[in-house]
Amino acid sequence: MENVTFLNPEFFWLFLLLPVAIVWLFWKRKQQSATLKISSISGFKNSKSFLASLKPYLHVLRLLALSSLIIALARPRTVDISNQTKTTKGIDIVMAIDLSSSMLAKDLRPNRMEALKEVASNFVDARPNDRIGVVVYTSEAYTKTPVTSDKAIVKEAIKDIKYNSALQDGTGIGMGLTTAVNRLKDSKAKSKVIILLTDGVNNAGFIEPETASEIAKEYGIKVYTIGLGSNGMAEFPYAYAPNGKGFLYKMMPVEIDEQLMKKIAKNTGGQYFRANSNSKLESIYKEINKLETTEIQELKFYDYDEKYRPFVWIAGILLLIEILLRNTVFRSFI
């Protein structure tokens, strides 16, 4: 009887009648059997049989039967609820991520790139009903994973993001944005969104960021831009360590072309955000998650399992036992 609910719990008020019934039966207990009046019983042996002492307890069977009927009237039942969700108006999202060496700067912990990967992965988990793709860029850009609804693939792609010295270093914002637009231009989704993240200024590539933003606008793609990096100075990698493992770092000024990022966001109907700490970066992705909502249709299926029948059977059996005992073992001959 775990997780049982009652369809008609108001019938439990009938239990208030039980004390009344008990008092009435106790008061009428001596009138339940036929009586014979005689002048004296001195000639009879004064002994009370065991069965005779049990006869008053027949009323207990009736009270238990009444209790079972009350419970049955309250309609106990269990319910199994299954949900089915359907995305009615989905969103296609591409995250365009700067992969230049400056993303190894340590003003975020443990560095900008690792901090971003953790937050981006959480963002994917928060968008179970949308398709997401990943584009990375330096002086050139390429698609890490196309737009897909398979979140495991997207999260694995994000986890695999790392600085690659084989790529020509630099920050080609226009290249990254154009590649992201190319992944979304043929999308039939209700809304198309690019989250463009950079930690520097546009200094590479052959496509101007302004031109890329015009292309995004032409295809109805909204661009949210994020400038990643603290204010002032930060530890940047500037050379490989002598042992070939890791990098040497030194304090250098943080430079982010915020005017350009604001212009791209405004031109496409998006917003610009500045992430100067791990917590701020996390809050930015949460804010974007709230701004871009997906319409979901939820269907619930209820499977009820009625539990009142056993109580009806119990009540019937108890009444039958009482009737049989009253007309056999406890039958009066007077």
mmCIF file of C-alpha atoms in Angstrom, residues 36-163:
data_model
loop_
_atom_site.group_PDB
_atom_site.id
_atom_site.type_symbol
_atom_site.label_atom_id
_atom_site.label_comp_id
_atom_site.label_asym_id
_atom_site.label_seq_id
_atom_site.Cartn_x
_atom_site.Cartn_y
_atom_site.Cartn_z
ATOM 1 C CA LEU A 36 -37.022 -15.983 29.231
ATOM 2 C CA LYS A 37 -38.374 -14.777 32.560
ATOM 3 C CA ILE A 38 -38.753 -17.332 35.343
ATOM 4 C CA SER A 39 -39.343 -16.973 39.080
ATOM 5 C CA SER A 40 -36.087 -18.569 40.131
ATOM 6 C CA ILE A 41 -32.931 -20.036 38.612
ATOM 7 C CA SER A 42 -31.794 -21.712 41.796
ATOM 8 C CA GLY A 43 -32.351 -25.101 40.244
ATOM 9 C CA PHE A 44 -30.046 -24.346 37.337
ATOM 10 C CA LYS A 45 -26.340 -24.755 37.377
ATOM 11 C CA ASN A 46 -24.736 -21.318 37.235
ATOM 12 C CA SER A 47 -21.974 -21.775 34.653
ATOM 13 C CA LYS A 48 -21.103 -19.775 31.612
ATOM 14 C CA SER A 49 -19.664 -21.574 28.604
ATOM 15 C CA PHE A 50 -16.672 -20.337 26.633
ATOM 16 C CA LEU A 51 -18.800 -19.869 23.476
ATOM 17 C CA ALA A 52 -21.316 -17.813 25.378
ATOM 18 C CA SER A 53 -18.558 -15.430 26.472
ATOM 19 C CA LEU A 54 -17.478 -14.997 22.867
ATOM 20 C CA LYS A 55 -20.901 -14.121 21.495
ATOM 21 C CA PRO A 56 -20.729 -10.363 22.265
ATOM 22 C CA TYR A 57 -17.589 -10.147 20.171
ATOM 23 C CA LEU A 58 -19.551 -10.941 17.023
ATOM 24 C CA HIS A 59 -20.195 -7.216 16.853
ATOM 25 C CA VAL A 60 -16.466 -6.673 16.347
ATOM 26 C CA LEU A 61 -16.744 -8.484 13.022
ATOM 27 C CA ARG A 62 -19.514 -6.109 11.983
ATOM 28 C CA LEU A 63 -17.492 -3.049 13.017
ATOM 29 C CA LEU A 64 -14.433 -4.292 11.127
ATOM 30 C CA ALA A 65 -16.601 -4.920 8.061
ATOM 31 C CA LEU A 66 -17.976 -1.375 8.310
ATOM 32 C CA SER A 67 -14.434 0.010 8.555
ATOM 33 C CA SER A 68 -13.393 -1.904 5.429
ATOM 34 C CA LEU A 69 -16.396 -0.560 3.521
ATOM 35 C CA ILE A 70 -15.541 3.008 4.530
ATOM 36 C CA ILE A 71 -11.987 2.552 3.258
ATOM 37 C CA ALA A 72 -13.350 1.056 0.021
ATOM 38 C CA LEU A 73 -15.686 4.046 -0.450
ATOM 39 C CA ALA A 74 -12.670 6.376 -0.096
ATOM 40 C CA ARG A 75 -11.267 4.654 -3.226
ATOM 41 C CA PRO A 76 -7.625 3.893 -2.359
ATOM 42 C CA ARG A 77 -5.424 3.661 -5.444
ATOM 43 C CA THR A 78 -1.876 4.032 -6.632
ATOM 44 C CA VAL A 79 -0.861 6.028 -9.661
ATOM 45 C CA ASP A 80 2.054 5.636 -12.034
ATOM 46 C CA ILE A 81 2.845 8.914 -13.810
ATOM 47 C CA SER A 82 4.954 8.908 -16.963
ATOM 48 C CA ASN A 83 6.061 12.099 -18.674
ATOM 49 C CA GLN A 84 6.691 12.683 -22.334
ATOM 50 C CA THR A 85 8.187 15.972 -23.459
ATOM 51 C CA LYS A 86 8.263 17.331 -26.944
ATOM 52 C CA THR A 87 10.140 20.388 -28.134
ATOM 53 C CA THR A 88 7.657 22.530 -30.016
ATOM 54 C CA LYS A 89 9.975 25.420 -30.828
ATOM 55 C CA GLY A 90 13.640 24.514 -30.483
ATOM 56 C CA ILE A 91 16.789 26.618 -30.616
ATOM 57 C CA ASP A 92 19.986 25.885 -32.518
ATOM 58 C CA ILE A 93 23.079 27.186 -30.748
ATOM 59 C CA VAL A 94 26.710 27.349 -31.817
ATOM 60 C CA MET A 95 29.449 28.188 -29.344
ATOM 61 C CA ALA A 96 32.370 29.915 -31.114
ATOM 62 C CA ILE A 97 35.392 29.658 -28.811
ATOM 63 C CA ASP A 98 38.704 31.499 -29.055
ATOM 64 C CA LEU A 99 41.558 28.982 -29.070
ATOM 65 C CA SER A 100 44.514 31.379 -29.143
ATOM 66 C CA SER A 101 47.432 30.977 -26.724
ATOM 67 C CA SER A 102 46.122 33.843 -24.579
ATOM 68 C CA MET A 103 43.316 31.518 -23.476
ATOM 69 C CA LEU A 104 45.962 29.883 -21.266
ATOM 70 C CA ALA A 105 46.228 33.067 -19.166
ATOM 71 C CA LYS A 106 45.818 32.438 -15.443
ATOM 72 C CA ASP A 107 43.549 35.295 -14.406
ATOM 73 C CA LEU A 108 40.772 32.689 -14.210
ATOM 74 C CA ARG A 109 41.396 29.418 -12.411
ATOM 75 C CA PRO A 110 43.099 27.218 -13.373
ATOM 76 C CA ASN A 111 43.214 29.177 -16.639
ATOM 77 C CA ARG A 112 40.749 30.816 -19.022
ATOM 78 C CA MET A 113 40.371 27.774 -21.252
ATOM 79 C CA GLU A 114 39.709 25.250 -18.496
ATOM 80 C CA ALA A 115 37.301 27.607 -16.746
ATOM 81 C CA LEU A 116 35.381 28.068 -19.998
ATOM 82 C CA LYS A 117 35.218 24.330 -20.695
ATOM 83 C CA GLU A 118 33.616 23.633 -17.333
ATOM 84 C CA VAL A 119 31.016 26.394 -17.709
ATOM 85 C CA ALA A 120 30.259 25.515 -21.341
ATOM 86 C CA SER A 121 29.716 21.867 -20.405
ATOM 87 C CA ASN A 122 27.245 22.898 -17.686
ATOM 88 C CA PHE A 123 25.480 25.093 -20.233
ATOM 89 C CA VAL A 124 25.010 22.082 -22.514
ATOM 90 C CA ASP A 125 23.457 20.135 -19.640
ATOM 91 C CA ALA A 126 21.035 23.006 -19.087
ATOM 92 C CA ARG A 127 19.790 22.841 -22.716
ATOM 93 C CA PRO A 128 18.480 19.256 -23.043
ATOM 94 C CA ASN A 129 15.925 20.127 -25.731
ATOM 95 C CA ASP A 130 18.109 22.182 -28.096
ATOM 96 C CA ARG A 131 20.719 21.377 -30.702
ATOM 97 C CA ILE A 132 24.237 22.643 -30.018
ATOM 98 C CA GLY A 133 27.411 22.851 -32.068
ATOM 99 C CA VAL A 134 30.986 23.939 -31.309
ATOM 100 C CA VAL A 135 33.343 26.048 -33.447
ATOM 101 C CA VAL A 136 36.890 26.939 -32.397
ATOM 102 C CA TYR A 137 39.108 29.573 -33.949
ATOM 103 C CA THR A 138 42.554 31.131 -33.862
ATOM 104 C CA SER A 139 43.761 32.868 -37.043
ATOM 105 C CA GLU A 140 41.580 30.292 -38.797
ATOM 106 C CA ALA A 141 38.442 28.478 -37.705
ATOM 107 C CA TYR A 142 36.999 25.002 -37.919
ATOM 108 C CA THR A 143 33.981 23.107 -36.673
ATOM 109 C CA LYS A 144 34.672 20.974 -33.622
ATOM 110 C CA THR A 145 31.221 19.397 -33.837
ATOM 111 C CA PRO A 146 28.246 20.315 -36.033
ATOM 112 C CA VAL A 147 24.897 21.279 -34.571
ATOM 113 C CA THR A 148 23.513 18.130 -32.943
ATOM 114 C CA SER A 149 21.023 17.010 -30.311
ATOM 115 C CA ASP A 150 23.504 14.415 -29.001
ATOM 116 C CA LYS A 151 24.738 16.166 -25.858
ATOM 117 C CA ALA A 152 27.327 13.471 -25.142
ATOM 118 C CA ILE A 153 29.110 14.311 -28.412
ATOM 119 C CA VAL A 154 28.978 18.042 -27.686
ATOM 120 C CA LYS A 155 30.361 17.630 -24.165
ATOM 121 C CA GLU A 156 33.127 15.356 -25.410
ATOM 122 C CA ALA A 157 34.042 17.977 -28.034
ATOM 123 C CA ILE A 158 34.233 20.659 -25.344
ATOM 124 C CA LYS A 159 36.323 18.408 -23.111
ATOM 125 C CA ASP A 160 38.737 17.835 -26.003
ATOM 126 C CA ILE A 161 39.343 21.556 -26.596
ATOM 127 C CA LYS A 162 42.992 22.460 -25.978
ATOM 128 C CA TYR A 163 45.643 24.793 -27.296
#
